[in-house]
N, CA, C and O of each residue as an XYZ file, in Angstrom:
288
protein
N     -29.678    -33.109    -36.096
C     -29.048    -32.597    -34.884
C     -28.893    -31.082    -34.935
O     -28.801    -30.492    -36.012
N     -28.865    -30.462    -33.759
C     -28.682    -29.018    -33.668
C     -27.273    -28.643    -34.090
O     -26.316    -29.375    -33.838
N     -27.162    -27.486    -34.741
C     -25.845    -26.982    -35.110
C     -25.384    -26.041    -34.019
O     -26.187    -25.310    -33.441
N     -24.092    -26.056    -33.737
C     -23.567    -25.260    -32.641
C     -22.523    -24.256    -33.071
O     -22.037    -24.266    -34.202
N     -22.197    -23.393    -32.134
C     -21.197    -22.363    -32.335
C     -20.372    -22.276    -31.068
O     -20.909    -22.383    -29.966
N     -19.064    -22.082    -31.215
C     -18.166    -21.903    -30.079
C     -17.612    -20.488    -30.157
O     -17.129    -20.055    -31.203
N     -17.688    -19.773    -29.039
C     -17.166    -18.407    -28.937
C     -16.072    -18.425    -27.882
O     -16.298    -18.868    -26.756
N     -14.881    -17.943    -28.244
C     -13.779    -17.896    -27.289
C     -13.393    -16.445    -27.055
O     -13.428    -15.624    -27.972
N     -13.023    -16.138    -25.814
C     -12.624    -14.778    -25.489
C     -11.752    -14.762    -24.256
O     -11.451    -15.805    -23.676
N     -11.350    -13.573    -23.862
C     -10.561    -13.420    -22.649
C     -10.950    -12.128    -21.954
O     -11.414    -11.175    -22.581
N     -10.749    -12.120    -20.638
C     -11.059    -10.957    -19.814
C      -9.886    -10.718    -18.882
O      -9.228    -11.662    -18.445
N      -9.626     -9.462    -18.581
C      -8.590     -9.141    -17.606
C      -9.024     -9.622    -16.244
O     -10.176     -9.441    -15.850
N      -8.100    -10.239    -15.518
C      -8.391    -10.727    -14.173
C      -8.168     -9.579    -13.197
O      -7.034     -9.159    -12.968
N      -9.257     -9.075    -12.626
C      -9.165     -7.958    -11.683
C      -9.993     -8.262    -10.447
O     -11.215     -8.119    -10.455
N      -9.329     -8.677     -9.404
C      -9.986     -8.854     -8.124
C     -11.143     -9.829     -8.089
O     -12.049     -9.672     -7.271
N     -11.139    -10.823     -8.946
C     -12.186    -11.824     -8.925
C     -13.456    -11.426     -9.657
O     -14.387    -12.227     -9.738
N     -13.521    -10.227    -10.186
C     -14.718     -9.747    -10.869
C     -14.864    -10.298    -12.286
O     -15.916    -10.137    -12.904
N     -13.823    -10.944    -12.807
C     -13.877    -11.401    -14.195
C     -14.967    -12.441    -14.425
O     -15.592    -12.451    -15.485
N     -15.203    -13.308    -13.457
C     -16.255    -14.324    -13.610
C     -17.623    -13.643    -13.643
O     -18.504    -14.035    -14.408
N     -17.788    -12.627    -12.810
C     -19.043    -11.863    -12.804
C     -19.248    -11.208    -14.169
O     -20.358    -11.210    -14.701
N     -18.182    -10.652    -14.733
C     -18.280    -10.008    -16.054
C     -18.618    -11.011    -17.155
O     -19.416    -10.710    -18.042
N     -18.024    -12.182    -17.103
C     -18.327    -13.214    -18.107
C     -19.788    -13.648    -17.981
O     -20.474    -13.828    -18.987
N     -20.257    -13.814    -16.750
C     -21.667    -14.168    -16.541
C     -22.596    -13.075    -17.058
O     -23.632    -13.372    -17.653
N     -22.231    -11.810    -16.834
C     -23.038    -10.698    -17.363
C     -23.070    -10.717    -18.885
O     -24.106    -10.445    -19.491
N     -21.933    -11.038    -19.504
C     -21.877    -11.136    -20.961
C     -22.851    -12.204    -21.453
O     -23.633    -11.962    -22.372
N     -22.800    -13.384    -20.838
C     -23.681    -14.485    -21.238
C     -25.144    -14.094    -21.026
O     -25.976    -14.314    -21.906
N     -25.463    -13.518    -19.872
C     -26.836    -13.091    -19.605
C     -27.289    -12.048    -20.622
O     -28.411    -12.108    -21.125
N     -26.416    -11.096    -20.920
C     -26.757    -10.061    -21.892
C     -27.009    -10.630    -23.274
O     -27.950    -10.221    -23.955
N     -26.174    -11.574    -23.694
C     -26.373    -12.204    -25.000
C     -27.669    -13.014    -25.031
O     -28.424    -12.949    -26.002
N     -27.922    -13.777    -23.967
C     -29.138    -14.589    -23.913
C     -30.403    -13.743    -23.894
O     -31.444    -14.171    -24.390
N     -30.320    -12.545    -23.324
C     -31.498    -11.688    -23.199
C     -31.630    -10.661    -24.318
O     -32.602     -9.906    -24.348
N     -30.672    -10.621    -25.236
C     -30.720     -9.673    -26.344
C     -31.660    -10.200    -27.430
O     -31.496    -11.320    -27.914
N     -32.637     -9.389    -27.803
C     -33.650     -9.824    -28.767
C     -33.043    -10.184    -30.119
O     -33.430    -11.186    -30.720
N     -32.108     -9.388    -30.599
C     -31.492     -9.636    -31.903
C     -30.620    -10.891    -31.868
O     -30.696    -11.727    -32.769
N     -29.797    -11.021    -30.837
C     -28.924    -12.189    -30.712
C     -29.757    -13.465    -30.593
O     -29.413    -14.492    -31.177
N     -30.850    -13.395    -29.836
C     -31.653    -14.600    -29.620
C     -32.377    -15.068    -30.882
O     -32.888    -16.187    -30.923
N     -32.424    -14.236    -31.889
C     -32.986    -14.670    -33.168
C     -32.031    -15.607    -33.898
O     -32.447    -16.377    -34.763
N     -30.752    -15.538    -33.546
C     -29.724    -16.310    -34.238
C     -29.118    -17.400    -33.346
O     -28.830    -18.500    -33.817
N     -28.924    -17.090    -32.058
C     -28.255    -18.011    -31.142
C     -29.173    -18.383    -29.995
O     -29.929    -17.547    -29.500
N     -29.109    -19.632    -29.575
C     -29.922    -20.125    -28.462
C     -29.018    -20.789    -27.415
O     -27.959    -21.329    -27.734
N     -29.464    -20.733    -26.173
C     -28.839    -21.500    -25.098
C     -27.332    -21.237    -24.979
O     -26.533    -22.173    -24.991
N     -26.954    -19.971    -24.865
C     -25.538    -19.607    -24.718
C     -25.107    -19.963    -23.297
O     -25.733    -19.544    -22.323
N     -24.025    -20.747    -23.193
C     -23.544    -21.231    -21.900
C     -22.034    -21.127    -21.817
O     -21.340    -21.132    -22.834
N     -21.533    -21.031    -20.589
C     -20.086    -21.053    -20.352
C     -19.648    -22.513    -20.367
O     -20.126    -23.325    -19.574
N     -18.745    -22.833    -21.268
C     -18.217    -24.198    -21.381
C     -16.983    -24.373    -20.499
O     -16.844    -25.390    -19.818
N     -16.077    -23.375    -20.509
C     -14.867    -23.470    -19.694
C     -14.328    -22.081    -19.380
O     -14.571    -21.115    -20.103
N     -13.586    -22.016    -18.273
C     -12.922    -20.791    -17.834
C     -11.541    -21.200    -17.348
O     -11.406    -22.151    -16.579
N     -10.505    -20.477    -17.799
C      -9.134    -20.826    -17.414
C      -8.348    -19.553    -17.134
O      -8.277    -18.656    -17.974
N      -7.765    -19.485    -15.955
C      -6.944    -18.332    -15.562
C      -5.504    -18.571    -16.028
O      -4.983    -19.680    -15.910
N      -4.868    -17.521    -16.559
C      -3.485    -17.646    -17.012
C      -2.805    -16.287    -17.041
O      -3.446    -15.264    -16.801
N      -1.513    -16.272    -17.334
C      -0.751    -15.029    -17.499
C      -0.402    -14.861    -18.961
O       0.042    -15.803    -19.617
N      -0.607    -13.645    -19.473
C      -0.221    -13.306    -20.846
C       0.557    -12.000    -20.791
O       0.004    -10.963    -20.426
N       1.817    -12.042    -21.145
C       2.683    -10.854    -21.075
C       2.623    -10.198    -19.703
O       2.444     -8.985    -19.593
N       2.775    -11.011    -18.654
C       2.795    -10.556    -17.261
C       1.470     -9.973    -16.775
O       1.432     -9.311    -15.738
N       0.385    -10.209    -17.508
C      -0.944     -9.736    -17.115
C      -1.818    -10.954    -16.839
O      -1.851    -11.891    -17.637
N      -2.529    -10.942    -15.708
C      -3.449    -12.029    -15.392
C      -4.699    -11.891    -16.245
O      -5.355    -10.849    -16.242
N      -5.018    -12.944    -16.970
C      -6.216    -12.951    -17.806
C      -6.998    -14.239    -17.548
O      -6.464    -15.227    -17.045
N      -8.266    -14.193    -17.906
C      -9.115    -15.371    -17.835
C      -9.609    -15.649    -19.241
O     -10.291    -14.820    -19.843
N      -9.265    -16.816    -19.762
C      -9.766    -17.224    -21.070
C     -11.046    -18.017    -20.853
O     -11.136    -18.827    -19.930
N     -12.043    -17.777    -21.717
C     -13.303    -18.487    -21.563
C     -13.811    -18.966    -22.908
O     -13.501    -18.402    -23.957
N     -14.596    -20.017    -22.844
C     -15.233    -20.578    -24.031
C     -16.728    -20.653    -23.773
O     -17.171    -21.186    -22.755
N     -17.506    -20.107    -24.713
C     -18.958    -20.171    -24.651
C     -19.434    -21.099    -25.759
O     -18.832    -21.152    -26.831
N     -20.496    -21.816    -25.506
C     -21.115    -22.640    -26.544
C     -22.575    -22.233    -26.675
O     -23.182    -21.748    -25.720
N     -23.128    -22.432    -27.850
C     -24.530    -22.130    -28.079
C     -25.022    -22.913    -29.285
O     -24.246    -23.526    -30.018
N     -26.320    -22.873    -29.465
C     -26.968    -23.547    -30.586
C     -27.454    -22.488    -31.556
O     -27.982    -21.453    -31.149
N     -27.272    -22.753    -32.843
C     -27.790    -21.838    -33.868
C     -29.299    -22.014    -33.978
O     -29.807    -23.134    -33.912
N     -30.003    -20.917    -34.143
C     -31.453    -20.978    -34.320
C     -31.759    -21.791    -35.571
O     -30.971    -21.804    -36.516
N     -32.895    -22.463    -35.575
C     -33.265    -23.352    -36.688
C     -33.309    -22.624    -38.023
O     -32.771    -23.109    -39.018
N     -33.944    -21.475    -38.043
C     -34.031    -20.706    -39.295
C     -33.623    -19.270    -39.007
O     -34.123    -18.637    -38.077
N     -32.716    -18.775    -39.816
C     -32.260    -17.398    -39.676
C     -32.675    -16.630    -40.913
O     -32.375    -17.032    -42.038
N     -33.364    -15.529    -40.700
C     -33.739    -14.659    -41.809
C     -34.793    -15.229    -42.733
O     -34.885    -14.816    -43.889
N     -35.574    -16.152    -42.260
C     -36.480    -16.669    -43.227
C     -37.729    -17.210    -42.743
O     -38.551    -17.671    -43.535
């Protein structure tokens, strides 16, 4: 079976642009030559809006598959 990786992060919620920024992050990672040597099929698993210390933030989880062979 494929081995996976979970990446969790958060973004400031500003006028609805946070989802666009998360999508840009995923697209950038998927299209990066160096990253794609190690990670495959990076996808958004979940997005959750919340307040942290009176600041609106969006927490997100990305999932991906590790490349079959790294460095070899």
